[in-house]
Amino acid sequence: MRTNFPHTRLRWHRVGSATAVTAALVLAGFGTAVHADATTSSKVTWAATPCATPKKTGELACNSLRVTGGTTAFQKARGITPKAADAATPSGYGPSDLQSAYGLTSASASNGSGETIAIVDAYNDPNAEADLAKYRSYYGLPACTSASGCFKKVSQTGSTTSLPTSDAGWSEEISLDLDMVSAIAPNAKILLVEAKSATMANLGKAVNEAVTLGAKFVSNSYGGSESSSDTSYDSSYFNHPGVAITVSAGDGGYGAEYPAASKYVTSVGGTALSTSSTTRGWTETVWNTSSTEGTGSGCSSYDAKPSWQTDTGCTKRMISDVSAVADPATGVSVYDSYGVTAGWYTFGGTSASSPIIAAVYALAGTPGSSAYPAQYPYAHTSSLNDVTSGNNGSCSTSYFCTATSGYDGPTGLGTPKGVSAFTG
């Protein structure tokens, strides 16, 4: 089991030049740097959620960051003045924004009925269903409850009663995942599978349980450093033909993570998403805050290259395949109440982009029974928004870390432009 991770994500950050960043104070015991002007600056500040630092050796990290202050892109676009840390009202993009940005407004309204999207996370969120109801009610989405059969929460063994230990950090992650699926595919059913811990073995068993219970779309918003065991994990947990399995690419900047590196999954990178005067009405660049924070990407050290991936600079599996919004400064609204003040928070990280893409797959329809849906976007590149600006660090092969026309590591083939790229 892997025992180390590519980055420690317990820092607070704000967008801006290095000269604009004030001296930081490290909070003893947490390693969290706090900007002295975080409460007064309009620049966005954020911190990694607690699950972004593994609780125990051998556990994987979630890929989410929660905004703590400043004025987000959503607020700026609408002239909203309250700081983003105010939990009373949403301060991030909601369903209509995300559907508009990715050309999904019609599909989100009409598609997804009968499909089940699974969210795999570690530990238990006791408020998951109640918080999901708050999000969906606020945005006028149809209710999704356990009583109606739309929502179901189980352990990695499929039990609805014997659930893992509750955890506030992973509950934030769970709320983010559930809300993003709801935002994109409000007519789909949601299955939350909670692993008893964040080890690859337990999370992998949760993936298998999701598939056993009938989910054709499974989102995974966690990762860790690659290891020589990854190819065995591939065959044990991720080799599920006919199922679209998405995995976040990581939040530590340039560098490969697993299970995003699995050849059987759709690895999902992250962008910064802003409104623009273009015909689309939106523009995206690679999400990159610093050398240690931004979307992950890179050439795997262990996983073989899938046949549908044709870039020539990496002889093994290349991360990512596609991408979606992940920058906390252009983040998404989430309702969460367990372990924090109940209310609205703005989140970023590739934990947002993975469930978004899983939900787009669901809108596109059930995958072919023998297909690996990760290959679908490679056959429909014109049905994606090509992201051509930005980088997530330094690398010896330019496209591994720098956006360019066509395929690149940080954003893959691009972001959704409707659902056509996500069907066979």
PDB file of N, CA and C in Angstrom, residues 1-8 52-61 198-201 223-230 233 258 302:
ATOM      1  N   MET A   1       0.838  -1.193   0.000  1.00  0.00           N
ATOM      2  CA  MET A   1       0.000   0.000   0.000  1.00  0.00           C
ATOM      3  C   MET A   1       0.878   1.250   0.000  1.00  0.00           C
ATOM      4  N   ARG A   2       0.507   2.245  -0.778  1.00  0.00           N
ATOM      5  CA  ARG A   2       1.337   3.438  -0.864  1.00  0.00           C
ATOM      6  C   ARG A   2       1.340   4.177   0.456  1.00  0.00           C
ATOM      7  N   THR A   3       2.481   4.719   0.818  1.00  0.00           N
ATOM      8  CA  THR A   3       2.629   5.371   2.113  1.00  0.00           C
ATOM      9  C   THR A   3       3.053   6.820   2.010  1.00  0.00           C
ATOM     10  N   ASN A   4       3.194   7.341   0.787  1.00  0.00           N
ATOM     11  CA  ASN A   4       3.554   8.748   0.672  1.00  0.00           C
ATOM     12  C   ASN A   4       2.757   9.361  -0.459  1.00  0.00           C
ATOM     13  N   PHE A   5       2.736  10.682  -0.503  1.00  0.00           N
ATOM     14  CA  PHE A   5       1.876  11.386  -1.422  1.00  0.00           C
ATOM     15  C   PHE A   5       2.648  12.508  -2.071  1.00  0.00           C
ATOM     16  N   PRO A   6       2.262  12.883  -3.298  1.00  0.00           N
ATOM     17  CA  PRO A   6       3.069  13.823  -4.056  1.00  0.00           C
ATOM     18  C   PRO A   6       3.131  15.215  -3.453  1.00  0.00           C
ATOM     19  N   HIS A   7       2.099  15.603  -2.713  1.00  0.00           N
ATOM     20  CA  HIS A   7       2.096  16.947  -2.159  1.00  0.00           C
ATOM     21  C   HIS A   7       1.299  16.960  -0.867  1.00  0.00           C
ATOM     22  N   THR A   8       1.657  17.846   0.044  1.00  0.00           N
ATOM     23  CA  THR A   8       0.848  18.101   1.215  1.00  0.00           C
ATOM     24  C   THR A   8      -0.020  19.302   0.902  1.00  0.00           C
ATOM     25  N   ALA A  52      -7.872  16.128   2.415  1.00  0.00           N
ATOM     26  CA  ALA A  52      -6.769  16.270   1.467  1.00  0.00           C
ATOM     27  C   ALA A  52      -5.434  15.892   2.093  1.00  0.00           C
ATOM     28  N   THR A  53      -5.422  15.705   3.402  1.00  0.00           N
ATOM     29  CA  THR A  53      -4.264  15.150   4.097  1.00  0.00           C
ATOM     30  C   THR A  53      -4.680  13.825   4.722  1.00  0.00           C
ATOM     31  N   PRO A  54      -4.117  12.712   4.292  1.00  0.00           N
ATOM     32  CA  PRO A  54      -4.533  11.400   4.799  1.00  0.00           C
ATOM     33  C   PRO A  54      -4.451  11.311   6.314  1.00  0.00           C
ATOM     34  N   LYS A  55      -5.440  10.660   6.906  1.00  0.00           N
ATOM     35  CA  LYS A  55      -5.473  10.502   8.355  1.00  0.00           C
ATOM     36  C   LYS A  55      -4.443   9.489   8.834  1.00  0.00           C
ATOM     37  N   LYS A  56      -4.169   8.505   7.982  1.00  0.00           N
ATOM     38  CA  LYS A  56      -3.285   7.419   8.371  1.00  0.00           C
ATOM     39  C   LYS A  56      -2.351   7.074   7.230  1.00  0.00           C
ATOM     40  N   THR A  57      -1.222   6.484   7.554  1.00  0.00           N
ATOM     41  CA  THR A  57      -0.299   5.999   6.536  1.00  0.00           C
ATOM     42  C   THR A  57      -1.006   4.986   5.641  1.00  0.00           C
ATOM     43  N   GLY A  58      -0.810   5.142   4.341  1.00  0.00           N
ATOM     44  CA  GLY A  58      -1.422   4.228   3.399  1.00  0.00           C
ATOM     45  C   GLY A  58      -2.758   4.675   2.866  1.00  0.00           C
ATOM     46  N   GLU A  59      -3.281   5.802   3.374  1.00  0.00           N
ATOM     47  CA  GLU A  59      -4.548   6.302   2.868  1.00  0.00           C
ATOM     48  C   GLU A  59      -4.320   7.284   1.725  1.00  0.00           C
ATOM     49  N   LEU A  60      -5.319   7.391   0.864  1.00  0.00           N
ATOM     50  CA  LEU A  60      -5.289   8.337  -0.238  1.00  0.00           C
ATOM     51  C   LEU A  60      -5.925   9.650   0.194  1.00  0.00           C
ATOM     52  N   ALA A  61      -5.679  10.686  -0.587  1.00  0.00           N
ATOM     53  CA  ALA A  61      -6.180  12.015  -0.271  1.00  0.00           C
ATOM     54  C   ALA A  61      -7.327  12.387  -1.192  1.00  0.00           C
ATOM     55  N   ALA A 198      -9.758   5.230   3.687  1.00  0.00           N
ATOM     56  CA  ALA A 198      -9.317   5.774   2.398  1.00  0.00           C
ATOM     57  C   ALA A 198      -8.138   5.018   1.796  1.00  0.00           C
ATOM     58  N   THR A 199      -7.994   3.745   2.129  1.00  0.00           N
ATOM     59  CA  THR A 199      -6.965   2.942   1.461  1.00  0.00           C
ATOM     60  C   THR A 199      -7.446   2.559   0.071  1.00  0.00           C
ATOM     61  N   MET A 200      -6.512   2.239  -0.825  1.00  0.00           N
ATOM     62  CA  MET A 200      -6.892   1.830  -2.162  1.00  0.00           C
ATOM     63  C   MET A 200      -7.710   0.548  -2.114  1.00  0.00           C
ATOM     64  N   ALA A 201      -7.381  -0.334  -1.189  1.00  0.00           N
ATOM     65  CA  ALA A 201      -8.116  -1.598  -1.093  1.00  0.00           C
ATOM     66  C   ALA A 201      -9.585  -1.350  -0.767  1.00  0.00           C
ATOM     67  N   GLY A 223      -6.813  10.402  -4.727  1.00  0.00           N
ATOM     68  CA  GLY A 223      -5.619   9.876  -5.369  1.00  0.00           C
ATOM     69  C   GLY A 223      -4.419   9.916  -4.453  1.00  0.00           C
ATOM     70  N   GLY A 224      -3.343   9.357  -4.938  1.00  0.00           N
ATOM     71  CA  GLY A 224      -2.077   9.354  -4.218  1.00  0.00           C
ATOM     72  C   GLY A 224      -0.956   9.068  -5.190  1.00  0.00           C
ATOM     73  N   SER A 225       0.242   8.947  -4.671  1.00  0.00           N
ATOM     74  CA  SER A 225       1.384   8.703  -5.530  1.00  0.00           C
ATOM     75  C   SER A 225       1.274   7.345  -6.208  1.00  0.00           C
ATOM     76  N   GLU A 226       1.874   7.239  -7.388  1.00  0.00           N
ATOM     77  CA  GLU A 226       1.874   5.971  -8.100  1.00  0.00           C
ATOM     78  C   GLU A 226       2.738   4.943  -7.374  1.00  0.00           C
ATOM     79  N   SER A 227       2.466   3.672  -7.630  1.00  0.00           N
ATOM     80  CA  SER A 227       3.281   2.598  -7.063  1.00  0.00           C
ATOM     81  C   SER A 227       3.292   1.411  -8.011  1.00  0.00           C
ATOM     82  N   SER A 228       4.187   0.492  -7.778  1.00  0.00           N
ATOM     83  CA  SER A 228       4.293  -0.694  -8.626  1.00  0.00           C
ATOM     84  C   SER A 228       3.089  -1.627  -8.463  1.00  0.00           C
ATOM     85  N   SER A 229       2.250  -1.352  -7.466  1.00  0.00           N
ATOM     86  CA  SER A 229       1.048  -2.168  -7.265  1.00  0.00           C
ATOM     87  C   SER A 229      -0.106  -1.723  -8.147  1.00  0.00           C
ATOM     88  N   ASP A 230       0.053  -0.598  -8.840  1.00  0.00           N
ATOM     89  CA  ASP A 230      -1.087  -0.009  -9.540  1.00  0.00           C
ATOM     90  C   ASP A 230      -1.675  -0.918 -10.615  1.00  0.00           C
ATOM     91  N   TYR A 233      -4.001  -3.172  -8.992  1.00  0.00           N
ATOM     92  CA  TYR A 233      -5.224  -2.459  -8.628  1.00  0.00           C
ATOM     93  C   TYR A 233      -6.118  -2.269  -9.856  1.00  0.00           C
ATOM     94  N   TYR A 258      -2.360   8.172  -8.968  1.00  0.00           N
ATOM     95  CA  TYR A 258      -3.187   6.993  -9.160  1.00  0.00           C
ATOM     96  C   TYR A 258      -4.373   7.089  -8.209  1.00  0.00           C
ATOM     97  N   TYR A 302       3.919   3.473 -14.515  1.00  0.00           N
ATOM     98  CA  TYR A 302       3.603   2.050 -14.428  1.00  0.00           C
ATOM     99  C   TYR A 302       2.515   1.592 -15.389  1.00  0.00           C
TER     100      TYR A 302
END
